[in-house]
Amino acid sequence: MLSRKDFIYRSAMSVLPLSLAPAIVRCSENNVDAQDDAWINMRKQFIVSNEFINLNNGAVSPQPYPVQQAHEANLKLANAGPSYFMWRKLDQQREPLRKRLAALFGCDAEELALNRNTTEGLNSIIAGLTLQRGDEVVLCKYDYPNMLNAWQQRAQRDGIVLKWVELKLPEESADEIVAKYKEAITPETKIVHVTHVLNWTGQIMPVKQIANLAHANGCEVVLDAAHSFAHIDFKLSDVEVDYAATSLHKWLCAPFGTGMLYIRKEKIKSIWPAFASPDSLTGNIRKFENIGTRSFAAEMAINSAIDFHEIIGIQKKEERLRYLKNYWCEQVKSLPKIHFYSSMKKEYCSGMATFGIQGIDATQIDTRLMNEFKIHASVVKVEQLNGIRISPHIYTSLSELDVLVKAIKTLSA
Ligand SMILES: Cc1ncc(COP(=O)(O)O)c(C=O)c1O
């Protein structure tokens, strides 16, 4: 039996191409300690630009080389005879793939539709729910803008009422968060919309407690799991929501433009699909897949991303992402001009974190990070936040984070 470490190493060696374009390097590290060996080998599975240090992996993840290979092989096959190979061959893998994804997400395969991303999944739900004028939806200003737009469109079009929960980030008490949702719920509330991990700061929301509260008040729960799936260790069956969607091109490292949508079995019937199907009010989840021609090559390469994810295991992956977050945060959190919009407590923060520097606008910090340190990160300017989100991935090396630490020390001096 190969150990996990050996497996990662051997597969890295077997899949890497011998020559790569000049702007792209096969990365290796010399200056991290021996305990990091397995992760150094993991890094060899990724082909990353040497033009900058990518600390914005939360936006979209690079795919490890085996996933790229599977995707390219599928594309070649599809191009050899598109209608035959796409519809009659690649698409035949859909049902087994549905089962694998359902097992990972923690639901029944009959509750899961494959689609292109979280935006598509949650828009299907938000537009497809039957709501009456005056019905209320509880949400917060830190939910993702695409979803806020979708709810605002329904408010404008159908006269539903949006009730806003005021969060002060970082939030570090589940009871206090739940109390804020409780305060916003009235007898008119039909839906509570929650984001599991807030993209702005990596804040983890107490979804199960919020879902329990919502259900106790007769409301349904819509979950945005874009940043929690394949990042933190959870199953849908643990959080008990009614609807959820995620993107597989984020933490699962699947091809760009792949996602999935969950709907609790008994609710499928009552949701109108955004793209009509022969029987729009059937209880068959596949009605949400009637979206016309798309890339089956990308969809079926999700299998390879699941293989990769399962070799590591979600516990190890989450542990590593948290380790990387703590590694840089611990070194800068006490600097006089640095403040964090993210919690340092495990229950309330994921592998991403957002900092600000007193007296410097986030856009300016971002520009200096790139110009002076070749660091690509994400500007967070929303509500009261004015900071930089750092989102490393499992291929991120400690020496790259050392550059970040040096940059923050310099900029805040
Ligand atoms: C919380 C959250 N929801 C939804 C999305 C949208 O994801 P996509 O563009 O893949 O639909 C994002 C993207 O960053 C996000 O952070």
Coordinates of C-alpha atoms and ligand atoms in Angstrom, one line a residue:
M1 CA 0.0 0.0 0.0
L2 CA 1.3 3.5 -0.8
S3 CA 1.0 6.0 1.9
R4 CA -1.0 9.2 1.0
K5 CA 2.3 11.1 0.8
D6 CA 3.9 8.6 -1.5
F7 CA 0.8 8.6 -3.6
I8 CA 0.8 12.3 -4.0
Y9 CA 4.5 12.3 -4.8
R10 CA 4.3 9.5 -7.4
S11 CA 1.3 10.9 -9.1
A12 CA 2.9 14.3 -9.2
M13 CA 5.9 12.9 -10.9
S14 CA 3.8 10.9 -13.4
V15 CA 1.5 13.6 -14.5
L16 CA 3.8 16.6 -14.9
P17 CA 4.7 17.5 -18.4
L18 CA 8.4 17.7 -19.3
S19 CA 8.3 21.1 -20.9
L20 CA 6.1 24.0 -20.1
A21 CA 5.6 27.5 -21.6
P22 CA 8.3 30.0 -20.3
A23 CA 5.9 32.1 -18.2
I24 CA 4.8 29.0 -16.3
V25 CA 6.9 27.1 -13.9
R26 CA 6.8 23.8 -12.2
C27 CA 7.1 25.1 -8.7
S28 CA 9.4 23.7 -6.1
E29 CA 10.4 25.0 -2.7
N30 CA 13.7 24.7 -0.9
N31 CA 13.2 26.7 2.3
V32 CA 10.3 25.1 4.1
D33 CA 10.8 22.6 6.8
A34 CA 10.7 18.8 6.4
Q35 CA 7.1 18.5 7.8
D36 CA 6.0 20.3 4.7
D37 CA 7.3 17.7 2.3
A38 CA 3.9 16.3 1.4
W39 CA 2.6 19.8 0.7
I40 CA 5.6 20.6 -1.4
N41 CA 4.9 17.6 -3.5
M42 CA 1.3 18.6 -3.6
R43 CA 2.4 22.0 -5.1
K44 CA 4.0 20.1 -7.9
Q45 CA 0.6 19.1 -9.0
F46 CA -0.2 22.7 -9.9
I47 CA 1.2 24.7 -12.7
V48 CA 1.2 28.3 -11.6
S49 CA 2.5 31.6 -13.1
N50 CA 5.8 32.8 -11.8
E51 CA 4.8 36.4 -12.5
F52 CA 3.2 36.9 -9.1
I53 CA 2.1 35.1 -5.9
N54 CA -1.5 34.2 -6.1
L55 CA -3.3 34.9 -2.8
N56 CA -6.7 35.3 -4.4
N57 CA -7.6 31.6 -4.7
G58 CA -11.0 32.3 -3.1
A59 CA -12.2 34.0 -6.3
V60 CA -11.5 30.9 -8.4
S61 CA -9.0 28.0 -7.9
P62 CA -6.4 26.8 -10.4
Q63 CA -7.0 23.2 -11.4
P64 CA -4.3 20.7 -10.5
Y65 CA -2.6 19.1 -13.5
P66 CA -4.6 15.8 -13.5
V67 CA -7.8 17.8 -13.7
Q68 CA -6.5 19.9 -16.6
Q69 CA -5.4 16.6 -18.3
A70 CA -8.9 15.0 -17.9
H71 CA -10.5 18.2 -19.2
E72 CA -8.3 18.4 -22.2
A73 CA -8.8 14.7 -23.0
N74 CA -12.6 15.2 -22.8
L75 CA -12.3 18.2 -25.1
K76 CA -10.3 16.3 -27.7
L77 CA -12.8 13.5 -27.6
A78 CA -15.7 15.9 -28.0
N79 CA -14.1 17.6 -30.9
A80 CA -13.6 14.3 -32.7
G81 CA -17.3 14.1 -33.2
P82 CA -19.2 16.6 -31.0
S83 CA -22.8 15.4 -31.1
Y84 CA -21.9 11.8 -30.8
F85 CA -19.1 12.0 -28.2
M86 CA -20.8 14.8 -26.1
W87 CA -24.3 13.5 -25.9
R88 CA -23.8 9.8 -26.3
K89 CA -20.5 9.2 -24.5
L90 CA -19.5 12.0 -22.1
D91 CA -23.1 12.7 -21.0
Q92 CA -23.4 9.0 -20.0
Q93 CA -21.2 9.7 -17.0
R94 CA -23.7 12.2 -15.6
E95 CA -25.6 9.9 -13.3
P96 CA -22.6 8.3 -11.6
L97 CA -21.1 11.8 -11.2
R98 CA -24.4 13.1 -9.7
K99 CA -24.0 10.2 -7.1
R100 CA -20.4 11.1 -6.3
L101 CA -21.2 14.8 -5.8
A102 CA -24.3 14.1 -3.7
A103 CA -22.2 11.9 -1.4
L104 CA -19.7 14.7 -1.0
F105 CA -22.3 17.4 -0.4
G106 CA -24.3 15.1 1.9
C107 CA -27.6 14.7 0.2
D108 CA -29.5 12.2 -2.0
A109 CA -28.5 12.1 -5.7
E110 CA -32.2 12.8 -6.5
E111 CA -31.8 16.2 -4.8
L112 CA -28.8 17.4 -6.8
A113 CA -28.5 19.1 -10.2
L114 CA -25.3 19.9 -12.0
N115 CA -25.0 23.4 -13.3
R116 CA -22.4 26.1 -14.0
N117 CA -22.0 28.0 -10.7
T118 CA -23.5 29.3 -7.5
T119 CA -25.0 32.3 -9.2
E120 CA -26.9 30.1 -11.6
G121 CA -28.0 27.7 -8.8
L122 CA -29.2 30.4 -6.4
N123 CA -30.8 32.5 -9.1
S124 CA -32.9 29.4 -10.0
I125 CA -34.1 29.2 -6.5
I126 CA -34.6 33.0 -5.9
A127 CA -36.5 33.4 -9.2
G128 CA -38.3 30.1 -9.0
L129 CA -39.8 30.3 -5.5
T130 CA -43.5 31.2 -5.4
L131 CA -43.8 34.2 -3.2
Q132 CA -46.7 36.7 -2.7
R133 CA -46.5 40.5 -2.5
G134 CA -45.7 41.4 1.1
D135 CA -43.8 38.1 1.8
E136 CA -40.6 38.8 3.6
V137 CA -37.0 37.6 3.1
V138 CA -34.3 37.9 5.7
L139 CA -30.8 38.4 4.5
C140 CA -27.7 40.5 5.2
K141 CA -25.6 43.1 3.4
Y142 CA -22.6 40.8 3.4
D143 CA -24.4 38.1 1.3
Y144 CA -23.0 37.8 -2.2
P145 CA -23.9 40.7 -4.5
N146 CA -25.3 38.5 -7.3
M147 CA -27.8 37.1 -4.8
L148 CA -28.7 40.5 -3.3
N149 CA -29.4 41.6 -6.9
A150 CA -31.6 38.6 -7.5
W151 CA -33.6 39.3 -4.3
Q152 CA -33.8 43.0 -5.1
Q153 CA -35.1 42.2 -8.5
R154 CA -37.9 40.1 -6.9
A155 CA -38.6 42.9 -4.5
Q156 CA -39.0 45.4 -7.5
R157 CA -40.9 43.0 -9.6
D158 CA -43.1 41.1 -7.2
G159 CA -43.3 43.4 -4.2
I160 CA -41.6 41.0 -1.7
V161 CA -40.0 42.8 1.2
L162 CA -36.3 42.5 2.2
K163 CA -35.4 42.6 5.9
W164 CA -31.8 43.2 6.6
V165 CA -29.7 41.7 9.4
E166 CA -26.9 44.0 10.6
L167 CA -23.7 42.1 11.1
K168 CA -20.6 43.6 12.6
L169 CA -17.6 41.7 11.3
P170 CA -15.9 39.7 12.7
E171 CA -18.9 38.2 14.6
E172 CA -17.7 35.8 17.3
S173 CA -20.8 34.6 19.1
A174 CA -23.2 32.2 17.4
D175 CA -25.9 33.2 20.0
E176 CA -25.6 36.9 19.1
I177 CA -25.7 36.1 15.3
V178 CA -28.8 33.9 15.8
A179 CA -30.4 36.6 17.9
K180 CA -30.0 39.1 15.1
Y181 CA -31.7 36.8 12.6
K182 CA -34.4 36.2 15.2
E183 CA -35.1 39.9 15.5
A184 CA -35.5 40.2 11.7
I185 CA -38.0 37.4 11.4
T186 CA -41.7 38.3 11.5
P187 CA -44.9 36.4 10.8
E188 CA -44.6 37.5 7.2
T189 CA -41.1 35.9 6.7
K190 CA -41.0 33.1 4.2
I191 CA -37.3 32.8 3.5
V192 CA -34.0 33.2 5.3
H193 CA -31.0 33.5 3.0
V194 CA -27.6 32.7 4.6
T195 CA -24.1 32.6 3.3
H196 CA -22.1 29.8 4.9
V197 CA -18.7 31.4 4.6
L198 CA -18.8 35.1 3.8
N199 CA -16.5 35.9 0.8
W200 CA -15.5 39.3 2.2
T201 CA -13.7 38.0 5.3
G202 CA -14.0 34.2 5.6
Q203 CA -16.5 34.5 8.4
I204 CA -18.3 31.2 9.1
M205 CA -21.9 31.6 9.9
P206 CA -23.8 29.3 12.3
V207 CA -26.0 27.9 9.6
K208 CA -27.5 25.0 11.5
Q209 CA -28.7 27.3 14.4
I210 CA -30.0 29.8 11.9
A211 CA -31.8 27.0 10.0
N212 CA -33.3 25.7 13.2
L213 CA -34.6 29.1 14.1
A214 CA -36.0 29.7 10.6
H215 CA -37.8 26.3 10.5
A216 CA -39.2 26.9 14.0
N217 CA -40.8 30.0 12.5
G218 CA -42.1 28.3 9.5
C219 CA -39.5 29.7 7.1
E220 CA -37.4 28.0 4.4
V221 CA -33.6 28.4 4.2
V222 CA -31.5 29.2 1.2
L223 CA -27.8 28.5 1.6
D224 CA -25.0 30.0 -0.4
A225 CA -22.3 27.4 0.0
A226 CA -19.9 28.9 -2.6
H227 CA -17.0 29.1 -0.1
S228 CA -17.8 26.3 2.3
F229 CA -18.0 23.3 0.0
A230 CA -14.6 21.5 -0.2
H231 CA -13.1 24.0 2.1
I232 CA -14.6 23.3 5.5
D233 CA -15.6 19.9 6.6
F234 CA -19.4 19.8 6.6
K235 CA -22.4 17.9 5.1
L236 CA -25.7 19.4 4.0
S237 CA -27.3 16.8 6.3
D238 CA -25.5 18.5 9.2
V239 CA -26.9 22.0 8.5
E240 CA -30.5 21.1 7.4
V241 CA -31.2 23.8 4.9
D242 CA -33.9 23.6 2.1
Y243 CA -31.9 24.9 -0.9
A244 CA -28.2 25.3 -1.5
A245 CA -25.8 25.9 -4.3
T246 CA -22.0 26.0 -4.8
S247 CA -19.4 26.4 -7.4
L248 CA -17.0 23.6 -8.1
H249 CA -14.3 25.8 -9.6
K250 CA -13.6 27.3 -6.2
W251 CA -12.3 25.0 -3.4
L252 CA -12.9 21.6 -5.3
C253 CA -10.5 22.8 -8.0
A254 CA -12.8 21.5 -10.8
P255 CA -12.9 23.1 -14.3
F256 CA -14.1 26.7 -14.6
G257 CA -17.9 27.0 -15.0
T258 CA -19.0 24.0 -13.0
G259 CA -21.4 24.0 -10.1
M260 CA -24.2 22.3 -8.4
L261 CA -27.6 22.9 -6.9
Y262 CA -29.4 21.1 -4.0
I263 CA -33.1 21.2 -3.3
R264 CA -34.7 19.2 -0.5
K265 CA -36.6 16.4 -2.2
E266 CA -40.1 17.5 -1.2
K267 CA -39.5 21.1 -2.3
I268 CA -38.3 20.3 -5.9
K269 CA -41.9 20.2 -7.3
S270 CA -42.8 23.7 -6.3
I271 CA -39.7 25.5 -7.7
W272 CA -40.1 26.9 -11.2
P273 CA -36.9 26.3 -13.2
A274 CA -35.4 29.4 -14.8
F275 CA -35.1 27.5 -18.1
A276 CA -38.4 25.8 -18.6
S277 CA -38.5 22.0 -18.9
P278 CA -41.2 19.8 -20.4
D279 CA -42.9 19.6 -17.0
S280 CA -41.7 22.5 -15.0
L281 CA -43.4 21.4 -11.8
T282 CA -42.2 17.9 -11.8
G283 CA -40.4 16.6 -8.8
N284 CA -37.4 15.5 -10.9
I285 CA -34.3 17.5 -10.0
R286 CA -33.1 17.1 -13.6
K287 CA -35.5 19.8 -14.7
F288 CA -32.8 22.3 -13.6
E289 CA -30.4 20.8 -16.1
N290 CA -32.4 21.7 -19.1
I291 CA -30.0 24.6 -19.9
G292 CA -29.0 23.8 -23.5
T293 CA -25.6 22.9 -24.8
R294 CA -22.7 23.5 -22.4
S295 CA -19.3 22.0 -21.9
F296 CA -19.7 18.3 -21.1
A297 CA -15.9 18.1 -21.3
A298 CA -15.7 20.5 -18.3
E299 CA -18.5 18.8 -16.4
M300 CA -17.1 15.3 -16.7
A301 CA -13.6 16.4 -15.6
I302 CA -15.3 17.1 -12.2
N303 CA -14.7 13.4 -11.6
S304 CA -10.9 14.0 -11.7
A305 CA -11.3 16.9 -9.2
I306 CA -13.2 14.7 -6.8
D307 CA -10.5 12.0 -7.1
F308 CA -7.9 14.7 -6.2
H309 CA -9.9 16.0 -3.4
E310 CA -10.5 12.6 -1.9
I311 CA -6.8 11.6 -2.0
I312 CA -6.1 14.5 0.3
G313 CA -9.3 14.2 2.4
I314 CA -11.4 17.1 3.5
Q315 CA -10.1 17.1 7.1
K316 CA -6.4 17.3 5.9
K317 CA -7.4 20.0 3.4
E318 CA -9.2 22.2 5.9
E319 CA -6.4 21.7 8.4
R320 CA -3.8 22.9 5.9
L321 CA -5.9 25.9 4.8
R322 CA -6.3 26.9 8.4
Y323 CA -2.6 26.3 9.1
L324 CA -1.7 28.7 6.2
K325 CA -4.1 31.3 7.5
N326 CA -2.8 31.2 11.0
Y327 CA 0.8 31.2 9.7
W328 CA 0.6 34.7 8.2
C329 CA -2.0 36.1 10.6
E330 CA -0.1 35.3 13.7
Q331 CA 2.9 37.2 12.5
V332 CA 1.1 40.4 11.7
K333 CA -1.9 40.6 14.0
S334 CA -0.1 42.5 16.7
L335 CA 1.4 45.2 14.5
P336 CA 0.2 48.6 15.7
K337 CA -1.5 49.7 12.4
I338 CA -3.0 46.4 11.5
H339 CA -6.6 45.4 12.1
F340 CA -8.5 42.3 11.2
Y341 CA -12.1 42.0 9.9
S342 CA -11.8 38.2 10.3
S343 CA -11.9 36.2 13.5
M344 CA -8.9 34.3 14.8
K345 CA -11.3 31.7 16.4
K346 CA -11.7 28.5 14.5
E347 CA -15.5 28.4 14.7
Y348 CA -15.8 31.7 13.1
C349 CA -13.1 31.8 10.4
S350 CA -12.1 29.7 7.5
G351 CA -8.8 29.6 5.6
M352 CA -9.3 33.2 4.3
A353 CA -8.8 36.3 6.3
T354 CA -9.1 40.1 5.6
F355 CA -6.9 42.8 7.1
G356 CA -6.8 46.6 6.9
I357 CA -3.9 49.1 7.5
Q358 CA -4.8 52.2 9.4
G359 CA -4.6 55.3 7.2
I360 CA -4.2 53.4 3.9
D361 CA -7.1 52.7 1.5
A362 CA -7.4 49.0 0.4
T363 CA -7.1 49.9 -3.3
Q364 CA -3.8 51.5 -2.5
I365 CA -2.6 48.5 -0.5
D366 CA -3.6 46.2 -3.3
T367 CA -1.6 48.3 -5.8
R368 CA 1.5 48.3 -3.6
L369 CA 1.2 44.6 -2.9
M370 CA 1.4 43.9 -6.7
N371 CA 3.9 46.6 -7.7
E372 CA 6.3 46.1 -4.9
F373 CA 5.9 42.5 -3.8
K374 CA 4.2 40.8 -6.8
I375 CA 1.3 39.7 -4.7
H376 CA -2.2 39.3 -6.1
A377 CA -4.9 39.6 -3.5
S378 CA -8.5 40.8 -3.3
V379 CA -9.8 44.3 -2.4
V380 CA -12.7 44.2 0.1
K381 CA -14.7 47.4 0.1
V382 CA -18.2 46.8 1.3
E383 CA -20.3 48.4 4.1
Q384 CA -17.7 49.4 6.7
L385 CA -14.9 47.1 5.5
N386 CA -11.9 48.5 3.8
G387 CA -9.2 45.8 3.6
I388 CA -7.5 43.1 1.7
R389 CA -8.6 39.5 1.6
I390 CA -5.9 36.9 1.6
S391 CA -6.9 33.4 0.3
P392 CA -4.1 30.9 0.0
H393 CA -4.7 27.4 -1.4
I394 CA -3.3 24.0 -0.6
Y395 CA -0.4 24.7 -3.1
T396 CA 0.6 27.9 -1.4
S397 CA 4.0 27.7 0.1
L398 CA 5.2 29.1 3.4
S399 CA 7.9 31.1 1.7
E400 CA 5.2 32.9 -0.4
L401 CA 3.4 33.8 2.9
D402 CA 6.7 35.0 4.2
V403 CA 6.7 37.5 1.3
L404 CA 3.2 38.6 2.4
V405 CA 4.3 39.0 6.0
K406 CA 7.2 41.1 4.9
A407 CA 5.0 43.2 2.7
I408 CA 2.4 43.9 5.4
K409 CA 5.3 44.8 7.8
T410 CA 6.7 47.2 5.2
L411 CA 3.4 48.8 4.3
S412 CA 2.3 49.3 7.9
A413 CA 5.6 50.7 9.1
Ligands
LIG1 C1 -20.3 33.8 -1.3 C2 -20.3 33.7 -2.8 N1 -21.4 33.3 -3.4 C3 -21.5 33.2 -4.7 C4 -20.4 33.5 -5.5 C5 -20.5 33.4 -7.0 O1 -19.8 32.4 -7.5 P1 -19.9 32.1 -9.1 O2 -19.3 33.3 -9.7 O3 -19.1 30.9 -9.3 O4 -21.3 31.9 -9.4 C6 -19.2 33.9 -4.9 C7 -18.0 34.2 -5.7 O5 -17.0 34.6 -5.3 C8 -19.2 34.0 -3.5 O6 -18.1 34.3 -2.9

